[in-house]
XYZ file of C-alpha atoms in Angstrom:
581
model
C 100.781 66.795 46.628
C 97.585 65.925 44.448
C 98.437 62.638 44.489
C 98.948 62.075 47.706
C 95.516 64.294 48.560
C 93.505 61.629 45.530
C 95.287 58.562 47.744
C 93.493 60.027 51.045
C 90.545 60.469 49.221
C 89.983 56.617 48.243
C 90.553 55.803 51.419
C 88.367 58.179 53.069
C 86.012 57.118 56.335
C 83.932 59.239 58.755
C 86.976 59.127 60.981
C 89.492 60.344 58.497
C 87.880 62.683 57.469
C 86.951 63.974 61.413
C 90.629 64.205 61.709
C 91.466 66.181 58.366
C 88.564 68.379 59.852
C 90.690 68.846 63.227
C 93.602 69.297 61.414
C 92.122 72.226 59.329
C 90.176 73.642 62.265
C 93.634 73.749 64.589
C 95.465 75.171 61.372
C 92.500 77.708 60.977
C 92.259 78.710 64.507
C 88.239 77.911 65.010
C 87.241 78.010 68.503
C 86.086 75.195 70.440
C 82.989 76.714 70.423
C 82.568 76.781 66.938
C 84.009 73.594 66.718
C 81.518 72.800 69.342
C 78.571 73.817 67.302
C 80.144 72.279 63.330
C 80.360 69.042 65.071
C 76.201 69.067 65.618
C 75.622 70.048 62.903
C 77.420 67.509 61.387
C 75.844 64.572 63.853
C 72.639 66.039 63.097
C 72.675 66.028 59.363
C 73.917 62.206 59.607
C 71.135 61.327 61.892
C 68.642 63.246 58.752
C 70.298 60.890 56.341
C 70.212 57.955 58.809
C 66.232 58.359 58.853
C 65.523 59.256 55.385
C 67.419 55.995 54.837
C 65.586 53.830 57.393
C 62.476 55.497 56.082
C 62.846 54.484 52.478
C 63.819 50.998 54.008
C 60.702 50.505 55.573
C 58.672 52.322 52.401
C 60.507 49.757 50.714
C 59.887 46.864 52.961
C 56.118 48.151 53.394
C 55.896 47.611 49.366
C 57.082 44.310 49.076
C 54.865 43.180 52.029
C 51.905 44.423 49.635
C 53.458 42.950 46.939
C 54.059 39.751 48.899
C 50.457 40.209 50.171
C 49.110 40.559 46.656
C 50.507 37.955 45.792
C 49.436 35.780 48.012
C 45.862 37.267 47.531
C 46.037 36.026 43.962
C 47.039 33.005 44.385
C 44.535 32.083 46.719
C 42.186 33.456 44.644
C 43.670 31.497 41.306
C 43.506 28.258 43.428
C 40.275 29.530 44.585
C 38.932 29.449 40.701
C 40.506 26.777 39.275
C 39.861 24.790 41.928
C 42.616 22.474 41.715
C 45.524 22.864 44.681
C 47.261 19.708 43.500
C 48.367 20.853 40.041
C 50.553 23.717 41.308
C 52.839 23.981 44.005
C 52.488 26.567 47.121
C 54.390 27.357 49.221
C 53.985 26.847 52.767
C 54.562 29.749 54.862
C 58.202 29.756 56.753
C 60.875 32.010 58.013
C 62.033 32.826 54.873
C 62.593 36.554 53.768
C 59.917 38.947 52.083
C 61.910 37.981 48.979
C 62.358 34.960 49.495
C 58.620 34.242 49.431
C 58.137 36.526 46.688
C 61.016 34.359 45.183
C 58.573 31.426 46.149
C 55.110 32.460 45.048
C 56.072 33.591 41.268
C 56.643 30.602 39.858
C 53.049 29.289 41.451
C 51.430 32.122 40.339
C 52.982 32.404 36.386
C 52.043 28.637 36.314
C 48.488 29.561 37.649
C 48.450 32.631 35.055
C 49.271 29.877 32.283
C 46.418 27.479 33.447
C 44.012 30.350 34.019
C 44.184 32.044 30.260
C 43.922 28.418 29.026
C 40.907 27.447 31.011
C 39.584 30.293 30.176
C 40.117 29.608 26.354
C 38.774 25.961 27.315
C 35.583 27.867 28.962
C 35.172 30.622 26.008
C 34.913 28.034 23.181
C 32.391 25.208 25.105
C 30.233 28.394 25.684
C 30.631 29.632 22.452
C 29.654 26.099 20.756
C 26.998 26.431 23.027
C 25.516 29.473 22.579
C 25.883 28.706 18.671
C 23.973 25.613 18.230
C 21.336 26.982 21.057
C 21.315 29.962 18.240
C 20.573 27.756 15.160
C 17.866 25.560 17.491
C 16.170 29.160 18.222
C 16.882 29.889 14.679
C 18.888 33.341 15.647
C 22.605 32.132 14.732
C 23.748 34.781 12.532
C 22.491 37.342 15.747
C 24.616 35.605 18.110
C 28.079 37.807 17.528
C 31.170 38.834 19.804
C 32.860 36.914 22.340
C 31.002 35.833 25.383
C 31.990 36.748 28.691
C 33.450 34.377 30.689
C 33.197 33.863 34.480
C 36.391 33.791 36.126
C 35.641 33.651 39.729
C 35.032 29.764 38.656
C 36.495 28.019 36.303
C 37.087 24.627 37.850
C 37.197 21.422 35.892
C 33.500 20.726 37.489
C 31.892 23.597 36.261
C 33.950 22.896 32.226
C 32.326 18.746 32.861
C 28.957 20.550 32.907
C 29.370 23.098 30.654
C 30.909 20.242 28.299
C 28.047 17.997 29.190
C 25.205 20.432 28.255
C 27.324 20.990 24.772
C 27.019 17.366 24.346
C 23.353 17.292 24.929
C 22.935 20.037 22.972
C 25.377 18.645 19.552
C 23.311 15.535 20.444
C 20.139 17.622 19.956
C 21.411 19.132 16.626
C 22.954 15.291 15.147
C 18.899 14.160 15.882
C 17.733 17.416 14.314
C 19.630 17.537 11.320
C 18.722 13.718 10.429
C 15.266 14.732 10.984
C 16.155 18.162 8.595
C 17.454 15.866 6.035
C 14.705 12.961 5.945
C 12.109 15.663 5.811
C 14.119 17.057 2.741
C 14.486 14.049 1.169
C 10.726 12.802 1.654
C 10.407 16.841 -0.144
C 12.698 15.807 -2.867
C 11.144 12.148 -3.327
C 7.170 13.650 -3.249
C 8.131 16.425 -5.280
C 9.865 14.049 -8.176
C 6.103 12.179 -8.303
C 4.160 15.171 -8.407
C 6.226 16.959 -10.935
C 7.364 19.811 -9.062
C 10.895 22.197 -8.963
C 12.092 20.370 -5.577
C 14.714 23.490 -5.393
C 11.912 26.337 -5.526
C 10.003 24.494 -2.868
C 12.332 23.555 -0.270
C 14.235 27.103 -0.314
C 11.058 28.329 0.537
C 10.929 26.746 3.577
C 14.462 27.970 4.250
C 17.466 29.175 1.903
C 20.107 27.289 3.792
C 18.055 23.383 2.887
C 18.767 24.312 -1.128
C 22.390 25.034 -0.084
C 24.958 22.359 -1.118
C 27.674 23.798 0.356
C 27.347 21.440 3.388
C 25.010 19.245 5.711
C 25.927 21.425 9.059
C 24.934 24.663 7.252
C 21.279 23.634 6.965
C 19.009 25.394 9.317
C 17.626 22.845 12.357
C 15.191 25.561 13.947
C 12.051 24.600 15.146
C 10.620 27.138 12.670
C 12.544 25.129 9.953
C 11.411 21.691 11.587
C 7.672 22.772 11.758
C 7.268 24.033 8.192
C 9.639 21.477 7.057
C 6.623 18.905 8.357
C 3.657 21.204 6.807
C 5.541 21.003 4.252
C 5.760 17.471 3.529
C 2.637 16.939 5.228
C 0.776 19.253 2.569
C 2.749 16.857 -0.343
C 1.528 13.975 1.039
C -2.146 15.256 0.888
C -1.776 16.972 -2.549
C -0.396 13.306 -3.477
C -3.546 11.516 -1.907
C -5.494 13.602 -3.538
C -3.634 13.371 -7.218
C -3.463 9.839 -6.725
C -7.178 9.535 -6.245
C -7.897 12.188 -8.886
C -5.885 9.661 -11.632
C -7.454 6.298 -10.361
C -10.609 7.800 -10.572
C -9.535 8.836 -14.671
C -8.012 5.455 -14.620
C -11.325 3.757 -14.206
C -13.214 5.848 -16.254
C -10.752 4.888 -18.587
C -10.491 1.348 -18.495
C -14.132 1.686 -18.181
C -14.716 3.520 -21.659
C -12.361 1.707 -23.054
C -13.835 -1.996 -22.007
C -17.304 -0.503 -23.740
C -16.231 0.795 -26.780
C -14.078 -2.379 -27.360
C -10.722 0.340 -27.557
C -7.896 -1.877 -28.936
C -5.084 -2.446 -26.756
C -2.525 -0.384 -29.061
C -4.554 2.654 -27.859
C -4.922 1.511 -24.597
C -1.073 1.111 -23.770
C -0.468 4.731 -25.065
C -1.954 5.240 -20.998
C -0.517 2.204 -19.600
C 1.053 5.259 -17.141
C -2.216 6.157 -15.864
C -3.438 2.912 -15.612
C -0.455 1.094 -13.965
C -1.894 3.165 -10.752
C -5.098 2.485 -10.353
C -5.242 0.053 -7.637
C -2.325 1.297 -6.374
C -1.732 2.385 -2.296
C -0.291 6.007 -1.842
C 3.012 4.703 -0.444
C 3.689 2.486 -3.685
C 3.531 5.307 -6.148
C 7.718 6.020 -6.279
C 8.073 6.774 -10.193
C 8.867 10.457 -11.021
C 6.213 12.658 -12.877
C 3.681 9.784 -11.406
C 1.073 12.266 -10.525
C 2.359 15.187 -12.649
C -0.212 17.972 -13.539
C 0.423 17.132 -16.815
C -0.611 13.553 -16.659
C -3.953 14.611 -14.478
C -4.838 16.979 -17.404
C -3.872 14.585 -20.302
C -6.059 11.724 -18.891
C -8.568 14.304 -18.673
C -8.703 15.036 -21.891
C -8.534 11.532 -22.949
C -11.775 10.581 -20.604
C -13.562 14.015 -22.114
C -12.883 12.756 -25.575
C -14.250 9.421 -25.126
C -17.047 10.420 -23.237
C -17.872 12.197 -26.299
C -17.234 9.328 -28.689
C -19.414 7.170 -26.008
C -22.583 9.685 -26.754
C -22.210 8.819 -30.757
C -22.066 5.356 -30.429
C -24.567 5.034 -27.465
C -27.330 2.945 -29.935
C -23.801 0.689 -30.568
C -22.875 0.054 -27.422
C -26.651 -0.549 -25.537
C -27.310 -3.008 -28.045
C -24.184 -4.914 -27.315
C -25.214 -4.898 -23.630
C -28.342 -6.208 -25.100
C -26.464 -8.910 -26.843
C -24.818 -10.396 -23.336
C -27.735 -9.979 -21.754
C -29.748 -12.118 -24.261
C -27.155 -14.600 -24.146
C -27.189 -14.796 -20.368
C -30.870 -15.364 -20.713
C -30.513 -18.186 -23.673
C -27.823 -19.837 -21.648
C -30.049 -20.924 -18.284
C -32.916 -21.207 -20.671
C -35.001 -18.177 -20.147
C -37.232 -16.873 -22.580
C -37.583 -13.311 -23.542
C -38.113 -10.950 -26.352
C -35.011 -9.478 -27.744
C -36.781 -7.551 -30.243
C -39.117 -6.265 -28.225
C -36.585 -5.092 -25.819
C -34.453 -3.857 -28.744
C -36.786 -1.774 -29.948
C -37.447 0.072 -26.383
C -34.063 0.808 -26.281
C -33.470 2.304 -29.617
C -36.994 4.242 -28.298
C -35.273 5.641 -25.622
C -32.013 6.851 -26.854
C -33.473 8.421 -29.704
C -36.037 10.441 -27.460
C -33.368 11.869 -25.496
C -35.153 11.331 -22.374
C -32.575 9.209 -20.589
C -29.589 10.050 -19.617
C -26.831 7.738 -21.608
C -24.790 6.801 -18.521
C -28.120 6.069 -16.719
C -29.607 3.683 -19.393
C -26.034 1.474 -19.520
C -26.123 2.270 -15.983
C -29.664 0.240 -15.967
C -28.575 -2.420 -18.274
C -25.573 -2.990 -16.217
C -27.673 -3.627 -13.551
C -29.923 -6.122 -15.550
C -26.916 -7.931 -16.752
C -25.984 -8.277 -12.960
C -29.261 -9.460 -11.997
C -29.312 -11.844 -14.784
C -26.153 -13.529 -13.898
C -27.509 -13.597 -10.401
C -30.211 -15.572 -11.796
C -27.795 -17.626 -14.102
C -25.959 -18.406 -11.231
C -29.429 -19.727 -9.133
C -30.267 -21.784 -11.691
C -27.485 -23.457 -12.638
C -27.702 -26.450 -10.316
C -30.948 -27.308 -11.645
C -30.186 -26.591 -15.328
C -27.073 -28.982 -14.726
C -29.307 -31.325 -13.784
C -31.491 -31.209 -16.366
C -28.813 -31.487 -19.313
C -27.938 -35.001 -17.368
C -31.837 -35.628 -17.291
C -32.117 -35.181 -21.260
C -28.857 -36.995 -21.608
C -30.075 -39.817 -20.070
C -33.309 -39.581 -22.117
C -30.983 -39.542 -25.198
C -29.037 -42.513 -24.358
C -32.488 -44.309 -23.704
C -34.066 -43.190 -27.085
C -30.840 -44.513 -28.364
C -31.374 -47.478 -26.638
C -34.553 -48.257 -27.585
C -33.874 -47.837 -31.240
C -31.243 -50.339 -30.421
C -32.656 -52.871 -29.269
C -35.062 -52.774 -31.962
C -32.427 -53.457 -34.670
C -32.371 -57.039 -36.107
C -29.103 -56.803 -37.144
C -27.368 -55.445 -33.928
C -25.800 -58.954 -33.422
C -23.884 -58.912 -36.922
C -20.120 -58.875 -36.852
C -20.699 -55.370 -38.789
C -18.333 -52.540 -38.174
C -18.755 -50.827 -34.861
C -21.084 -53.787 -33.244
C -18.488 -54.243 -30.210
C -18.693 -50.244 -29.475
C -22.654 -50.166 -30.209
C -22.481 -53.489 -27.519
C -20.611 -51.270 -24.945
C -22.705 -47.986 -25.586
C -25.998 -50.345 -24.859
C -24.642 -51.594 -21.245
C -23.936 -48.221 -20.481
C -26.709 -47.164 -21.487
C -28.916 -49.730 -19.259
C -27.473 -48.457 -16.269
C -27.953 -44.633 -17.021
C -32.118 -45.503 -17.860
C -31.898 -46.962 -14.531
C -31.055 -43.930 -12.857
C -33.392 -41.737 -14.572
C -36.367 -41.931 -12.323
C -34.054 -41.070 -9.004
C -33.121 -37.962 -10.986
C -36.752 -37.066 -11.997
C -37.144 -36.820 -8.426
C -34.256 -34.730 -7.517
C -35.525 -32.707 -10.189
C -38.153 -32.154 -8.972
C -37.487 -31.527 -5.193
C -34.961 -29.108 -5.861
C -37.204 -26.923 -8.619
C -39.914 -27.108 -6.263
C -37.418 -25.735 -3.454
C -36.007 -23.341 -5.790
C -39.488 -22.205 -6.555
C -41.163 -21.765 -2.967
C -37.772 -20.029 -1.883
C -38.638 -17.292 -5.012
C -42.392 -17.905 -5.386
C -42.390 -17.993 -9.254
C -42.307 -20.644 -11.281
C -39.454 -22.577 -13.012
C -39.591 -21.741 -16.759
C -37.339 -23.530 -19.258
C -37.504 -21.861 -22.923
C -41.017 -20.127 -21.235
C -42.374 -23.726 -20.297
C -42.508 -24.538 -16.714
C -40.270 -27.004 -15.404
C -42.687 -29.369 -13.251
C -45.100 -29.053 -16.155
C -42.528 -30.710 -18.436
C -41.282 -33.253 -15.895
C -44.665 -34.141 -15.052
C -45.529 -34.708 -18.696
C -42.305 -36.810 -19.303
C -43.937 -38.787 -16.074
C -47.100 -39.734 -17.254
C -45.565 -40.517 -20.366
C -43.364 -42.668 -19.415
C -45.999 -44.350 -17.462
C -48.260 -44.670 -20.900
C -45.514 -45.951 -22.421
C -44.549 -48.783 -19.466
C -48.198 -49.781 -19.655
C -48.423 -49.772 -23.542
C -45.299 -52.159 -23.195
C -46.704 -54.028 -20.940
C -50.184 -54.779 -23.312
C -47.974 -55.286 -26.116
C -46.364 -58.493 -23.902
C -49.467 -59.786 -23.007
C -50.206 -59.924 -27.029
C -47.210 -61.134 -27.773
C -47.871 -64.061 -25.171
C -51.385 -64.085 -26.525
C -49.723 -64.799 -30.513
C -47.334 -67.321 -29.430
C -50.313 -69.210 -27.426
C -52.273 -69.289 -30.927
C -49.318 -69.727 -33.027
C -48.734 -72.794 -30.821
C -52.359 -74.247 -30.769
C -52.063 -74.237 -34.446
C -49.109 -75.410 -34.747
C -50.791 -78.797 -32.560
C -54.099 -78.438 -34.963
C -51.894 -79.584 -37.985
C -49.444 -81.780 -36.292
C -46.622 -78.849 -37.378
C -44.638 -76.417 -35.670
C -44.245 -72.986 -37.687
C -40.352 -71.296 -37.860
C -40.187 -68.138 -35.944
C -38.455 -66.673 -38.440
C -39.532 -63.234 -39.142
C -41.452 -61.993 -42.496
C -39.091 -61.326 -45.211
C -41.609 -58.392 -46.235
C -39.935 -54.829 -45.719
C -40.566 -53.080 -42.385
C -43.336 -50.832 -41.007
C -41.857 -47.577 -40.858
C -42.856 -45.990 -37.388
C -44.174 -42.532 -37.460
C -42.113 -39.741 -35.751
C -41.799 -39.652 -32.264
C -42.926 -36.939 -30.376
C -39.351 -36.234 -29.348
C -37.836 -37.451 -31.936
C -35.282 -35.615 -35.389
C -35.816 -36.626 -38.439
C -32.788 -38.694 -37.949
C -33.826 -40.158 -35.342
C -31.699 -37.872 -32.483
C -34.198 -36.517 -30.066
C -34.086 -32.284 -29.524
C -34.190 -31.440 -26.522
C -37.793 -29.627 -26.403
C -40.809 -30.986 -25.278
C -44.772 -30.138 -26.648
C -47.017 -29.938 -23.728
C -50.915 -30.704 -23.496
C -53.040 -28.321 -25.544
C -54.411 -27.044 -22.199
C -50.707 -25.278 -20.802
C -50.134 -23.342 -23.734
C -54.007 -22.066 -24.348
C -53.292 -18.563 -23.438
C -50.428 -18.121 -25.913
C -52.080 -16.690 -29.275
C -51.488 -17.737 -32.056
C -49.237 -15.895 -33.848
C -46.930 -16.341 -31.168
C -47.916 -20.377 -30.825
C -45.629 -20.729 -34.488
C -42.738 -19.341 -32.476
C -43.255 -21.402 -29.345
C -43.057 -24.473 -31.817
C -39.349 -23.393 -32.570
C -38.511 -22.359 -29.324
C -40.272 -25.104 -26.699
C -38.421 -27.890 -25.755
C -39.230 -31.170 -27.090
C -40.097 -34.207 -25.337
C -36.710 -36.128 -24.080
C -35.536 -38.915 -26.007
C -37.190 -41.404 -24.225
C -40.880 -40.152 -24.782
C -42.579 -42.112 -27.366
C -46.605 -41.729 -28.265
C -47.007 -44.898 -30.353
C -51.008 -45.145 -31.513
C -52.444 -48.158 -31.746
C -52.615 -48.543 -35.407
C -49.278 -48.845 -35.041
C -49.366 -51.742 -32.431
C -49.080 -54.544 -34.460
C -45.861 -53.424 -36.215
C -44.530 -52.782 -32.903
C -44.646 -56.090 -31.581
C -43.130 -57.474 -34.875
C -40.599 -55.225 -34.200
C -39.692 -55.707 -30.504
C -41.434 -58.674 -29.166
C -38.519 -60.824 -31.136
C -35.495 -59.051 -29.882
C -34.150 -60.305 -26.618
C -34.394 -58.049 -23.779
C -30.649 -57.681 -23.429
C -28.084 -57.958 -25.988
């Protein structure tokens, strides 16, 4: 009976189960009526479950159409900020089933998901390199903490281009910096090796990250850094200006000192690094500890201590200024009194009146002026050596030509021979160079308006002495011809009177000596001094007349006073010698 009641059961239906209900009901006894009013109750209470049904249907349905809506919502709007419809596929709207779309639009929108958190990521780390190198240009890096914010509502590969452009810009911006960082630290490092100075104390006080050697990209590249960076080097390069002209200045003062007290050059070398600098230009001076303190103060020292040693041998060292300046003056010629002047200066220094440094300062300035002089002079003075050499070779010459024995096959006769022709020629010239002479010392004296002076005898005076002179001496020639021609007339007449001719051959007796010349050595060179006419020199006195004598230039060679006592010797002497050789 169970059984059969549990096989009913799993087939059971609305209609079944109506009938089991009749069955009981007619077995019961119910009444139609109550029949009647059991089967309303029952239609009613299917009709409540028929709507609470259809109502959670359409709750149901009303979901997934916000769902569906959402969805779509999102994707529009993940399209809308990526900005790229082509990378993902939507679906286009159809008769397909809420479900079916929702089936649809998932895949779209976990692939837009996927695309969004990575350009997102893409976005948070362009910004982020952005906002950190803008931090270490402003020089606020380590303020710039957390994670930035990104945009969503637009994150399309045009706005990432610019974003990625600007970072470019901006890592382009921090490449140019940093090389500018690093050459400033370097010209730090380089200025502070030549000035002696702790390169790591002074360029971590511009900033601690430029002493750090943990890495190039950790260095600071603010403008802060940047500017004092600049002052920085900027303040090196004038302290190194100013060291470098501080030590040239020692260095000359040096070389200075040491070229007037004669300093050997063993003691000089010992500053050969203070010295090696002192024409040097600012950019050249590279070595390290160049223009240390150290050095500045040691050459210092070294100019104070022979400063010192300069004031003890002050007497020493004027005197040897004397010296050159004497011998400028003896070398163009130019008389003076070094005694005289030696004497003042010993005065001086030993009253204490003058200032050491001014007084070599003074005779510095004579020895200038003197050379100045040399130097105007020395065209003239050239000429006048050639004058006097000339008047040499014509004394010679003359005392030549006077020798009997010239034409012997002696020793030295084909030289002597030579010497004479050469010597013809050079007399020749010596009147054109007596008038050179004398237009260019008259030049050189109207251009100065003093005189000339040679050994403290005027030029012209001399030149117009050696003149006349030579004049007296032409014509004395000349009257000693006209007596030779005079002798040789009688000598012939004679010789007709007794029918005889007499030899020409010369006395056998032993030679008149001629006297001295007036220009002449007592070996017969000429000096090269010449005595004027009583007249030029009456205003010397005569103490001072016995030192003119040593001092005055004698007559050139080829000035000869012959008196007339001596006349008749003469023309045994030179009347029989041919005129040429």
């Amino acid at each position: 009976m169970a059984d059969a009641e549990n096989s009913l059961l799993g087939e059971t239906t609305c209609g079944s189960l109506l009938q089991k209900l009749q069955e009981i009901w007619d077995e019961v006894g119910e009444s139609d009526e109550e029949r009647d009013k059991m089967l309303l109750q029952i239609e009613q209470e299917c009709l409540d479950v028929y709507k609470r049904k259809v109502e959670q249907a359409a709750n149901s349905r009303a979901q997934l159409l916000q769902v569906l809506s959402d969805a779509k919502l999102e994707l529009s709007t993940l399209v809308s900020a990526l900005g790229d419809k082509s990378s993902v596929g939507i679906p286009e709207k159809g008769s397909e089933t809420i479900k079916e779309q929702l089936a649809a639009i998932a895949p779209a929108l976990e692939q837009l998901w996927k695309q969004k958190e990575e350009r997102v990521k893409e976005f948070s780390d362009v910004r982020s390199q952005i906002q950190k190198i803008c931090g270490e240009i402003a020089g606020n890096a380590s303020e710039q903490t957390g994670a930035l914010a990104v945009d969503e509502s637009d994150l399309s590969l045009k706005k990432l281009d610019e974003y990625q452009v600007k970072l470019k810009e901006l890592q382009k911006e921090k490449s140019d910096r940093l090389s500018k960082v690093l050459e400033y630290v370097s010209s730090v490092h380089d200025l502070c090796a030549v000035l002696g100075m702790d390169f790591f104390s002074t360029i971590t006080e511009v900033h601690p990250s430029l002493g750090d050697s943990t890495g190039v990209q950790s260095k600071s590249i603010s403008n802060d850094t940047l500017s004092r960076l600049a002052k920085t080097v900027s303040a090196l390069n004038e302290d190194k200006k100013q060291r470098l002209h501080k030590l040239q200045e020692l260095a000359t003062q040096l070389i200075d000192l040491w070229n007037l007290m004669d300093t050997p050059e063993e003691e000089r070398r010992l500053f050969n690094h203070v010295t090696c600098n002192s024409s040097a230009l600012v950019d050249k001076v590279t070595v390290p500890g160049a223009l240390a303190l150290d050095l500045i103060e040691q050459a210092e020292v070294e100019v104070d201590r022979l400063d010192k040693l300069k004031s003890s041998r002050m007497k020493e060292i004027a005197l040897k200024r004397q010296v050159e300046l004497e011998k400028i003056f003896a070398s163009v010629h130019i008389e003076i009194d070094p005694e005289a002047a030696r004497e003042k200066i010993m005065a001086l220094i030993d009253s204490g009146n003058v200032e050491p440094t001014e007084l070599l300062a003074d005779m510095d300035n004579q020895i200038m002026k003197a050379k100045e002089e040399a130097l105007s002079r020395k065209e003239i003075l050239d000429r006048v050596e050639k004058w006097m050499s000339a008047c040499e070779e014509e004394s010679w010459l003359e005392d030549y030509n006077r020798d009997e024995n010239r034409y012997n096959a002696s020793r030295g006769a084909h030289l002597n021979l030579k010497r004479a022709e050469k010597a013809r020629i050079l007399v020749n010239k010596i009147p054109g160079m007596v008038d050179t002479l004398v237009a260019k010392t008259r030049a050189w004296e109207e251009d100065r308006g003093i005189s000339f002076m040679y050994d403290g005898v005027p030029l012209l005076a001399m030149l117009d002495e050696y003149a006349m002179l030579r004049q007296e001496r032409e014509e004395e020639k000349r009257r000693l011809r006209g007596q030779k021609k005079v002798g040789e007339q009688q000598n012939m007449e004679q010789d007709t009177a007794f029918g005889s001719r007499l030899s020409p051959a010369r006395s056998s007796g032993p030679k008149k000596v001629v006297g001295p010349r007036a220009n002449g050595g007592a070996n017969g060179t000429p000096s090269r001094r010449l005595s004027l006419n009583a007249n030029q020199n009456s205003s010397r006195s005569a103490g001072k007349d016995g030192k003119r004598d040593s001092m005055k230039l004698a007559a050139p060679a080829n000035i000869v006073t012959v008196s007339k006592d001596d006349a008749a010797s003469h023309v045994s002497r030179t009347d029989s010698v041919p005129a040429s050789p």
